[in-house]
PDB file of C-alpha atoms and ligand atoms in Angstrom:
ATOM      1  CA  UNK A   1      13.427   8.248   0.576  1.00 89.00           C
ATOM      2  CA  UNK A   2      12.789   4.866   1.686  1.00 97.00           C
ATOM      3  CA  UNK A   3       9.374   3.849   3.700  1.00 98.00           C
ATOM      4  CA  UNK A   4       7.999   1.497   6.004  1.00 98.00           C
ATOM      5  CA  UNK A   5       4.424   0.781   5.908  1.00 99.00           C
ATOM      6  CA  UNK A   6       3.041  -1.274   8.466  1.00 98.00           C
ATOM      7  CA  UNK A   7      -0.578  -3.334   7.143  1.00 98.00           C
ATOM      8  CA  UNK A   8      -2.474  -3.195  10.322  1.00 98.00           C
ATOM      9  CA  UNK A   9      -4.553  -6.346   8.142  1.00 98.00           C
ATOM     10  CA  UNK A  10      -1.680  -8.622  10.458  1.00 98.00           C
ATOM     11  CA  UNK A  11      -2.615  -6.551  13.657  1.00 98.00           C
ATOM     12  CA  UNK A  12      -4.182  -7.868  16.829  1.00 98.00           C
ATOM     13  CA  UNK A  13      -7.268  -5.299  17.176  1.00 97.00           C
ATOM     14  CA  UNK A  14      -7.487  -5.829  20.805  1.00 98.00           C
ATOM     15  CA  UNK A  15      -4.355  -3.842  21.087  1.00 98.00           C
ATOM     16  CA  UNK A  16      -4.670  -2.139  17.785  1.00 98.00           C
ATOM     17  CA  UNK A  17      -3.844   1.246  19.121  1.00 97.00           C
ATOM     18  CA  UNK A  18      -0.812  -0.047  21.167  1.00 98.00           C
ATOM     19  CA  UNK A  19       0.675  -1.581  17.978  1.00 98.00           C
ATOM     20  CA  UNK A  20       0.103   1.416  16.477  1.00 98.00           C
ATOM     21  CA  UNK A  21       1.982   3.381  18.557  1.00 98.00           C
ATOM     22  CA  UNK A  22       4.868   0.826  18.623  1.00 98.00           C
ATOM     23  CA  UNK A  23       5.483   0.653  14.819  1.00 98.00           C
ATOM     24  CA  UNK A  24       5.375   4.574  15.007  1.00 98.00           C
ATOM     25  CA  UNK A  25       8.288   5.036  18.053  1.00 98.00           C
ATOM     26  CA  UNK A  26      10.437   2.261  15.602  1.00 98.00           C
ATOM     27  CA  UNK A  27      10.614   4.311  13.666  1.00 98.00           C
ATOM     28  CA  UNK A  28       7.703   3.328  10.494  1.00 98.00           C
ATOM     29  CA  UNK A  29       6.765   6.621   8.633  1.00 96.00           C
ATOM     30  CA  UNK A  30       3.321   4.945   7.059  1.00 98.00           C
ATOM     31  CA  UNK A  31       0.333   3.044   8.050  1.00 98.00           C
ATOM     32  CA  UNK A  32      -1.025   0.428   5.188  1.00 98.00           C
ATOM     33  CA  UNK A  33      -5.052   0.302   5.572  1.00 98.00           C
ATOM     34  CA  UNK A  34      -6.332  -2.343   3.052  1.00 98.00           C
ATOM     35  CA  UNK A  35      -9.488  -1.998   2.829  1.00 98.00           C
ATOM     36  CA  UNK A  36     -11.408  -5.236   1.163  1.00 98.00           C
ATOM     37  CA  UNK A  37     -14.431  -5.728  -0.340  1.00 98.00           C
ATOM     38  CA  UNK A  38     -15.643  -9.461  -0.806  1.00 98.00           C
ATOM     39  CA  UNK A  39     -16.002  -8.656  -4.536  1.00 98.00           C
ATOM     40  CA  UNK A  40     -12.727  -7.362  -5.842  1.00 98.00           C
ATOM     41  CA  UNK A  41     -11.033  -9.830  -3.548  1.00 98.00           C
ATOM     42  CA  UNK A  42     -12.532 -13.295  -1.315  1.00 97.00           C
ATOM     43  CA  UNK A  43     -12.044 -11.349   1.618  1.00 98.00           C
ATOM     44  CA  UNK A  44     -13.721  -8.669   4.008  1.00 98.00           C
ATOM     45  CA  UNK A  45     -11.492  -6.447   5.866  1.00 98.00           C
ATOM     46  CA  UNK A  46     -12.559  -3.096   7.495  1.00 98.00           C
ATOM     47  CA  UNK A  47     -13.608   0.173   6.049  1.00 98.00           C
ATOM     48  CA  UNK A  48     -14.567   4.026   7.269  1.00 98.00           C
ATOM     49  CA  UNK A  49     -15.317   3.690  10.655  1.00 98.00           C
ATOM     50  CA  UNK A  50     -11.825   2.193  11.674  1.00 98.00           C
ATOM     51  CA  UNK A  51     -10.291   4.616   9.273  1.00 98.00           C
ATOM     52  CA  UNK A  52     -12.196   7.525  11.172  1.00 98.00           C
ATOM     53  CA  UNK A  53     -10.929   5.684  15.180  1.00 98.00           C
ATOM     54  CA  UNK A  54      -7.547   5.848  13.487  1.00 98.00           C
ATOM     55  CA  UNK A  55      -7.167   8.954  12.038  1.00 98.00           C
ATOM     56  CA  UNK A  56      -8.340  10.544  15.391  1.00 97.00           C
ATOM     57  CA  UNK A  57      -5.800   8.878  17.703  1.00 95.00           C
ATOM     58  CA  UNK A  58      -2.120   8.973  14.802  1.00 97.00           C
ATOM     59  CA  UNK A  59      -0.709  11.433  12.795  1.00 97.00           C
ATOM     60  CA  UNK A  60       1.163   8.936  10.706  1.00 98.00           C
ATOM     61  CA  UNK A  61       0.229   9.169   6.972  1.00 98.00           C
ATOM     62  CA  UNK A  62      -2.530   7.014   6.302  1.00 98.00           C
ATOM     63  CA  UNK A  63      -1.782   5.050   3.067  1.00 98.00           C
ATOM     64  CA  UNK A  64      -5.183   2.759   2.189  1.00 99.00           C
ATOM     65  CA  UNK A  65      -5.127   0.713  -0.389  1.00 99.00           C
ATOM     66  CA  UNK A  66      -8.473  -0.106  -1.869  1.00 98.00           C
ATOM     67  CA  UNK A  67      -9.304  -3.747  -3.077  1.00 98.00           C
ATOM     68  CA  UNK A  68     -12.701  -3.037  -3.907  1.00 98.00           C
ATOM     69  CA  UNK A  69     -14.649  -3.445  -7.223  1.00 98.00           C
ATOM     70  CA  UNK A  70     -15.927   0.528  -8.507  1.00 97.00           C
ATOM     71  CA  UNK A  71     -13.551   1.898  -6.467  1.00 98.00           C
ATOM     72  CA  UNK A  72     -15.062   5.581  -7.939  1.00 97.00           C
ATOM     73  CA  UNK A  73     -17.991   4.601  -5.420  1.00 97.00           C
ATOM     74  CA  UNK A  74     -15.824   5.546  -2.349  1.00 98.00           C
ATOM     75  CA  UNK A  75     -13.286   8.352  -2.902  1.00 98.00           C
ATOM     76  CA  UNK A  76     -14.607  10.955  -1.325  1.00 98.00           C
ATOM     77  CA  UNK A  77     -15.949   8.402   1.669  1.00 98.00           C
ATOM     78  CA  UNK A  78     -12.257   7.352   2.522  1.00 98.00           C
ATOM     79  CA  UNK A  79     -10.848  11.004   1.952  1.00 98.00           C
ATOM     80  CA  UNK A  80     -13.549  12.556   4.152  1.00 98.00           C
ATOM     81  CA  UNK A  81     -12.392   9.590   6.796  1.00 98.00           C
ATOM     82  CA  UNK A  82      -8.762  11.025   7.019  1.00 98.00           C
ATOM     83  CA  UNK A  83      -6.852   8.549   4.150  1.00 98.00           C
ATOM     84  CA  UNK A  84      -3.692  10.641   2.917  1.00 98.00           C
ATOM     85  CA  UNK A  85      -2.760   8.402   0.011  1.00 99.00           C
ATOM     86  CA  UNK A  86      -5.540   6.528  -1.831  1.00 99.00           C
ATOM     87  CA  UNK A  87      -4.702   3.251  -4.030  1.00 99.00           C
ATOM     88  CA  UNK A  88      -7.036   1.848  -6.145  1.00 99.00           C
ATOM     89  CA  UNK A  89      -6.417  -1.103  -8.144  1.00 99.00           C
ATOM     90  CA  UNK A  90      -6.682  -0.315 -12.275  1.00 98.00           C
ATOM     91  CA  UNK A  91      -8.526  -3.959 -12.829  1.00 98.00           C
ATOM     92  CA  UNK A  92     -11.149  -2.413 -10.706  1.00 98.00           C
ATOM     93  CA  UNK A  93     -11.625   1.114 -11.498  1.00 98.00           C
ATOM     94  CA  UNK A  94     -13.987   1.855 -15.345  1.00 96.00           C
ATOM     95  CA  UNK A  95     -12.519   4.874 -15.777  1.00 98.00           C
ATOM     96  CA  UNK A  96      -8.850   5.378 -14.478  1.00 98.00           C
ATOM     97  CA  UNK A  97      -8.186   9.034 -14.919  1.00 98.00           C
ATOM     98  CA  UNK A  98     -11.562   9.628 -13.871  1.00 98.00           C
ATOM     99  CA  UNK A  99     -10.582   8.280 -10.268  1.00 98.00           C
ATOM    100  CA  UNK A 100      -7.343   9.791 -10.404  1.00 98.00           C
ATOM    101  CA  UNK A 101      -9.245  13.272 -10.532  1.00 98.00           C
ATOM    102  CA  UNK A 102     -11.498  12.362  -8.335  1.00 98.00           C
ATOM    103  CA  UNK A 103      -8.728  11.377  -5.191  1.00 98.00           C
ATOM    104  CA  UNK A 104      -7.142  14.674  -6.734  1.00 98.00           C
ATOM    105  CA  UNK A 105      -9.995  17.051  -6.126  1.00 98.00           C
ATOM    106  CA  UNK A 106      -9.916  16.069  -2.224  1.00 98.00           C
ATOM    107  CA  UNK A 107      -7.116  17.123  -2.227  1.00 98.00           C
ATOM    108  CA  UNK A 108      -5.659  13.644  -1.345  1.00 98.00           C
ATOM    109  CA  UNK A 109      -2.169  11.567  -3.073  1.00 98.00           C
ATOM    110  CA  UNK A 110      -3.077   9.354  -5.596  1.00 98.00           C
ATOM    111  CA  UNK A 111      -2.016   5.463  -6.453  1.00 99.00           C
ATOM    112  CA  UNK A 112      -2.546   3.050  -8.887  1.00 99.00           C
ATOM    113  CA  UNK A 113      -2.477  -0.479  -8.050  1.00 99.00           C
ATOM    114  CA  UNK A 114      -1.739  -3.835 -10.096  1.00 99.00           C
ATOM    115  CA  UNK A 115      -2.032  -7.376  -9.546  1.00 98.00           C
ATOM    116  CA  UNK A 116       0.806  -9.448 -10.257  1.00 98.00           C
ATOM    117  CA  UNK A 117      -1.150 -10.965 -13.515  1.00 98.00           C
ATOM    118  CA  UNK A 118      -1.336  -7.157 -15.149  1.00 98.00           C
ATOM    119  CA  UNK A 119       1.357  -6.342 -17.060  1.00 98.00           C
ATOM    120  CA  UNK A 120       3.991  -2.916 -16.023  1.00 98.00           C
ATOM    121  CA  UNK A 121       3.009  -1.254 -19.036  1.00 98.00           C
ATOM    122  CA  UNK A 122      -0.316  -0.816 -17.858  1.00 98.00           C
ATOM    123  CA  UNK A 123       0.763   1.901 -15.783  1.00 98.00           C
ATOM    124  CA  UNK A 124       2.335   3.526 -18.722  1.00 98.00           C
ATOM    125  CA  UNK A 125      -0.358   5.896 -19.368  1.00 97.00           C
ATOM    126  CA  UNK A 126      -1.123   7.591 -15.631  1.00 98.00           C
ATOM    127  CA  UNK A 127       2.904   7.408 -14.584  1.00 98.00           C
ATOM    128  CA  UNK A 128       2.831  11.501 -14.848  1.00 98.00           C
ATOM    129  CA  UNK A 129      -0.558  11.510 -13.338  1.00 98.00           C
ATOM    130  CA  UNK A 130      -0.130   9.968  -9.675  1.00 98.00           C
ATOM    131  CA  UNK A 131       2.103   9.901  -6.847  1.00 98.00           C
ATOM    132  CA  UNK A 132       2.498   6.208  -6.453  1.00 99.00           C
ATOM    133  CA  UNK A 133       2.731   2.875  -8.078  1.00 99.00           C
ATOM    134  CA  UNK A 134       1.723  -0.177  -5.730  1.00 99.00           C
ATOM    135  CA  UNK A 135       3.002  -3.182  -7.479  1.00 99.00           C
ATOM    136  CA  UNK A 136       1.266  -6.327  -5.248  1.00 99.00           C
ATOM    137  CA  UNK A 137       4.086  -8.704  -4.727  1.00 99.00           C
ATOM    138  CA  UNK A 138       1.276 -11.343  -3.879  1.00 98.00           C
ATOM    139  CA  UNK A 139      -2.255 -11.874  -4.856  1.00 98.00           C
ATOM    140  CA  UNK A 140      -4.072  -9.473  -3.131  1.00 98.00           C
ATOM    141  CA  UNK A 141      -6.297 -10.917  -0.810  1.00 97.00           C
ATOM    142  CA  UNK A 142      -5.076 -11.744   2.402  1.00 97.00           C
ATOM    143  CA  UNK A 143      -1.973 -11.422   4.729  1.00 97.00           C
ATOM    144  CA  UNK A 144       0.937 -14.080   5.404  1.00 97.00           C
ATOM    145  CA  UNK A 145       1.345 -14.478   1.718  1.00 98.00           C
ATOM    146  CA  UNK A 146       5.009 -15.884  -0.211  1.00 98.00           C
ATOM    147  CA  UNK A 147       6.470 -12.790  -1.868  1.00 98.00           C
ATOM    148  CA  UNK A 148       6.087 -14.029  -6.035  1.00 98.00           C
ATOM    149  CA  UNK A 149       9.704 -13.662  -7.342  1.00 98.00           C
ATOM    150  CA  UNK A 150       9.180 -11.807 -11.062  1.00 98.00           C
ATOM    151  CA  UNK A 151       6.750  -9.156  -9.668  1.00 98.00           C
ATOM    152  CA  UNK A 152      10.125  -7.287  -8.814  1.00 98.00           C
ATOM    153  CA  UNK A 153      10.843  -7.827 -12.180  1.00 98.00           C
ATOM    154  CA  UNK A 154       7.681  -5.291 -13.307  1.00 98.00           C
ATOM    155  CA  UNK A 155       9.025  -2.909 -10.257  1.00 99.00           C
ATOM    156  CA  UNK A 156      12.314  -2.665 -11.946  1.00 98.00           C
ATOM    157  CA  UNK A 157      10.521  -2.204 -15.431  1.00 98.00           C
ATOM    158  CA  UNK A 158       8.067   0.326 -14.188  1.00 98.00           C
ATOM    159  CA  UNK A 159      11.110   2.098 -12.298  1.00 98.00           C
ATOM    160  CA  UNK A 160      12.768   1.916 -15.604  1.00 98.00           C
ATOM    161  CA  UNK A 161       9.775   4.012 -17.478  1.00 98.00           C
ATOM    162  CA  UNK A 162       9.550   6.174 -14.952  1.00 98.00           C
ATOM    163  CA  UNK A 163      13.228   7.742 -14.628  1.00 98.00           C
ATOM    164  CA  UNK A 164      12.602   7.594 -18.478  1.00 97.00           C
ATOM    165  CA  UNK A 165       9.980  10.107 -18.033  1.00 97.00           C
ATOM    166  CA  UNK A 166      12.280  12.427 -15.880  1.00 98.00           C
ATOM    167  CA  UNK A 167       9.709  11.173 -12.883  1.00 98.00           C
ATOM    168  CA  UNK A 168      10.161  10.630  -9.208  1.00 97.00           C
ATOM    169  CA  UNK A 169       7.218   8.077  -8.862  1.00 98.00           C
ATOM    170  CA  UNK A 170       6.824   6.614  -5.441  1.00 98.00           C
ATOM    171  CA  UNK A 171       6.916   2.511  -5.994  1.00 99.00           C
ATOM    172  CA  UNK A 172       5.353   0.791  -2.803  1.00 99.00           C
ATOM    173  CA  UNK A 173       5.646  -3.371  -2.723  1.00 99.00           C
ATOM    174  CA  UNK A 174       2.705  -5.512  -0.899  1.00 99.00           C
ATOM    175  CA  UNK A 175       2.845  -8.601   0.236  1.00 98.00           C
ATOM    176  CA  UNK A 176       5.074 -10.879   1.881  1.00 98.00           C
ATOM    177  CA  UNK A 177       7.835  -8.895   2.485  1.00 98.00           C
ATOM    178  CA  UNK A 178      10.331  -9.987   5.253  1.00 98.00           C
ATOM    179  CA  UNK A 179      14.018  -9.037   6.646  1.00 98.00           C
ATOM    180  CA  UNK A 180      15.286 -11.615   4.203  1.00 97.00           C
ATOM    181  CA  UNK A 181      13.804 -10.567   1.421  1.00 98.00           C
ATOM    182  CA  UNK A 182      13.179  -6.616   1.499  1.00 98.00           C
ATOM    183  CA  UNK A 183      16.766  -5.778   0.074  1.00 98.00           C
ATOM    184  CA  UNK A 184      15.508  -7.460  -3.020  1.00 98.00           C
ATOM    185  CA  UNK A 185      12.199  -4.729  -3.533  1.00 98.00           C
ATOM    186  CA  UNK A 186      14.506  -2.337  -2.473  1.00 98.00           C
ATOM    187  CA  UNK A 187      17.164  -2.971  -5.251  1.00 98.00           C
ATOM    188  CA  UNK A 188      14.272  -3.538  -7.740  1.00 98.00           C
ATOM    189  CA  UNK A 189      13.478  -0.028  -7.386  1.00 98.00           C
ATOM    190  CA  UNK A 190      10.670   0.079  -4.856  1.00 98.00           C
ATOM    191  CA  UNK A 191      10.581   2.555  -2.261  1.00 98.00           C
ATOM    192  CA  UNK A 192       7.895   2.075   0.079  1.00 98.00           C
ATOM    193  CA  UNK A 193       7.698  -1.237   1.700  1.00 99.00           C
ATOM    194  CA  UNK A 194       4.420  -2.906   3.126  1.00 99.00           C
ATOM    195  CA  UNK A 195       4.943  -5.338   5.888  1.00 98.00           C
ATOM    196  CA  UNK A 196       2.180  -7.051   7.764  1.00 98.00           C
ATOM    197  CA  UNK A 197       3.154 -10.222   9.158  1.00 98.00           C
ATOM    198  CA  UNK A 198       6.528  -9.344   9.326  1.00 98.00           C
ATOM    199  CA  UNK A 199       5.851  -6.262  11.660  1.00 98.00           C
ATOM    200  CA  UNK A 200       2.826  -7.188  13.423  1.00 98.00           C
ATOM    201  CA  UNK A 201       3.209 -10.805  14.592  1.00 98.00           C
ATOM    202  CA  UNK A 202       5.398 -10.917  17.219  1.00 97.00           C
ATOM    203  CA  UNK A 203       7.386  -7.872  19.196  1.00 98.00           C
ATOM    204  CA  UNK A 204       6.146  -4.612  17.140  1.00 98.00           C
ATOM    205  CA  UNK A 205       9.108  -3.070  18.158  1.00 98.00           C
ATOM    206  CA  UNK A 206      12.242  -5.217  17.095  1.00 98.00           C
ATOM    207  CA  UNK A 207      10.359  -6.063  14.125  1.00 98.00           C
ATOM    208  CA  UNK A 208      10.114  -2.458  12.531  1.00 98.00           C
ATOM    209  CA  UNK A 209      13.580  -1.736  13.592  1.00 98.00           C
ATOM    210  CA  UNK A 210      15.214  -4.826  11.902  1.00 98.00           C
ATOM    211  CA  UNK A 211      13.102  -3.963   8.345  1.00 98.00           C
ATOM    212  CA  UNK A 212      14.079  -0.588   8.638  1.00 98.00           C
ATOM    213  CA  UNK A 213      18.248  -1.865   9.761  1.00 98.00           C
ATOM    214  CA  UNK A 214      17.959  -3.583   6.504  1.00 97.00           C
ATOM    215  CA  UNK A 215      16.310  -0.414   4.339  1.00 97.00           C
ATOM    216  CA  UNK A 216      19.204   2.168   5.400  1.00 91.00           C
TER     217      UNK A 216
HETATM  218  C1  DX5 B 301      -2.860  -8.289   0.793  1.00 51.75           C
HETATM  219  C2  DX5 B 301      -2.673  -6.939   1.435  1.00 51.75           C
HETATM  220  C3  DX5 B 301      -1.382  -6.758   2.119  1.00 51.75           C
HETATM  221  C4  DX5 B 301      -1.138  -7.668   3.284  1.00 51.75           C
HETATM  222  C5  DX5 B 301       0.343  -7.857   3.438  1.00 51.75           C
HETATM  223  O1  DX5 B 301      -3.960  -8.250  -0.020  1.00 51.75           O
HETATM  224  O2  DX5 B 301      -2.770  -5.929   0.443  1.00 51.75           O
HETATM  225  O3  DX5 B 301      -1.210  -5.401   2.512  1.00 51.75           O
HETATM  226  O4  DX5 B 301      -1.653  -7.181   4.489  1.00 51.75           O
HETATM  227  O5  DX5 B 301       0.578  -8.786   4.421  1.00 51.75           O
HETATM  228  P1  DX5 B 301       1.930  -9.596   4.515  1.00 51.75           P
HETATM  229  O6  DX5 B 301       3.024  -8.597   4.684  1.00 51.75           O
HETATM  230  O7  DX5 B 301       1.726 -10.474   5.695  1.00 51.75           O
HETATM  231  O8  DX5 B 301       2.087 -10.365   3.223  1.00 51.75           O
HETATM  232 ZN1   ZN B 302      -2.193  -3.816   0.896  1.00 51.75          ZN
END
C-alpha cells in the first residue's frame, strides 16, 4: 500500500495542530517527525516533548526518523513519547541489531536509515530484521532540499534484494519529493513517501490531495 507522510520539519508551529489536522482529512495516513541532533546532522530540530503534545492530540501513526549520533541513547525515550515507527540512521547507530532489538522490545516498528553516500547493500544484512527501509533522497539535514536523481537507483536495488528474499519491506523516500517527481520513487519501488515542503507550504489541503492524485 502506498503512503503519504507529511514532515511537520516544513510546518508553521503556530498552527501546527491545524496543519495537522488538514494533512489528516486529505487524506495522509503518516506523520514524518525528524528529530535532529546538531551532531549527526548541522541542524537542531525538536525532540520528546513535541512528540508527547502530538501524540496526545492525533492518532495518525507517528513515523520519527532519528538523525542523531548513538541513536541506542534514545529508544526507549521516543517509544515511551508515543513514536510508532522508529528510524535510525545505520552511520549512526555502533551496534545495528542491537538497536533493532531494542525499538523491538517496546514493542515499536523498526527502520533503518541511509544517507545517499552509503551504499544499498548495506542494508543487506537487517532486510529480514525490520519493517522499513528509509532511503534519504537528499542529505539529511534540512527541508526544501533537490531530490538527488541515483538515490532511486539504490531504492530499486534494495527493492530488488528484498522481493529476492520473499520480503514485503516497507521502502519510505525523504527529501524533496514533489507532484512532479513522486511517480519516479514510486516506480523505483518506494512505498512510503515523505513530503515536507511540498505539503506544508502553502494550502495543506490541495497539497496532500494532489501527492496522493498522483500515488493512486
Ligand atoms: C531532511 C528530513 C526530511 C525533510 C524533507 O533531513 O529528513 O524529512 O523534512 O523535507 P522536503 O520534503 O522539503 O525535502
Ligand atoms: Zn526525515
Amino acid at each position: 500500500m502506498n503512503i503519504l507522510s507529511p514532515s511537520i520539519l516544513a510546518a508553521d508551529f503556530y498552527r501546527l495542530g491545524q496543519q495537522i489536522r488538514e494533512a489528516e482529512e486529505a487524506g495522509a495516513g503518516y506523520l514524518h517527525f525528524d528529530v535532529m541532533d546538531g551532531l549527526f546532522v548541522p541542524s537542531i530540530s525538536f525532540g520528546m516533548p513535541v512528540l508527547s503534545s502530538l501524540r496526545k492530540s492525533t492518532k495518525m501513526f507517528l513515523d520519527v526518523h532519528l538523525m542523531i549520533q548513538e541513536p541506542e541513547r534514545y529508544i526507549e525515550d521516543f517509544a515511551c513519547c508515543g513514536a510508532d515507527l522508529i528510524n535510525f540512521h545505520l552511520e549512526a547507530a555502533q551496534d545495528a541489531t542491537a538497536v533493532i532489538h531494542r525499538i523491538r522490545e517496546q514493542g515499536k516498528k523498526v527502520g533503518i536509515t541511509i544517507k545517499p553516500v552509503t551504499a544499498p547493500e548495506a542494508v543487506a544484512p537487517y532486510l529480514k530484521l525490520v519493517d522499513m527501509v528509509l532511503v534519504m533522497t537528499v542529505e539529511p539535514g534540512f527541508g526544501g532540499q533537490k531530490l538527488i536523481p541515483y538515490c532511486l537507483d539504490k531504492v530499486r536495488a534494495i527493492r530488488r534484494m528484498a522481493e529476492e528474499q520473499g520480503l514485503d519491506t516497507d521502502i519510505e523516500v525523504d527529501g524533496g519529493i514533489h507532484r512532479e517527481n513522486i511517480r519516479l520513487a514510486l516506480e523505483a519501488g518506494a512505498n512510503v513517501i515523505v513530503a515536507g515542503s511540498a505539503v506544508f507550504h502553502g494550502n495543506v489541503t490541495e497539497n496532500v490531495r494532489g501527492l496522493l492524485d498522483q500515488m493512486k
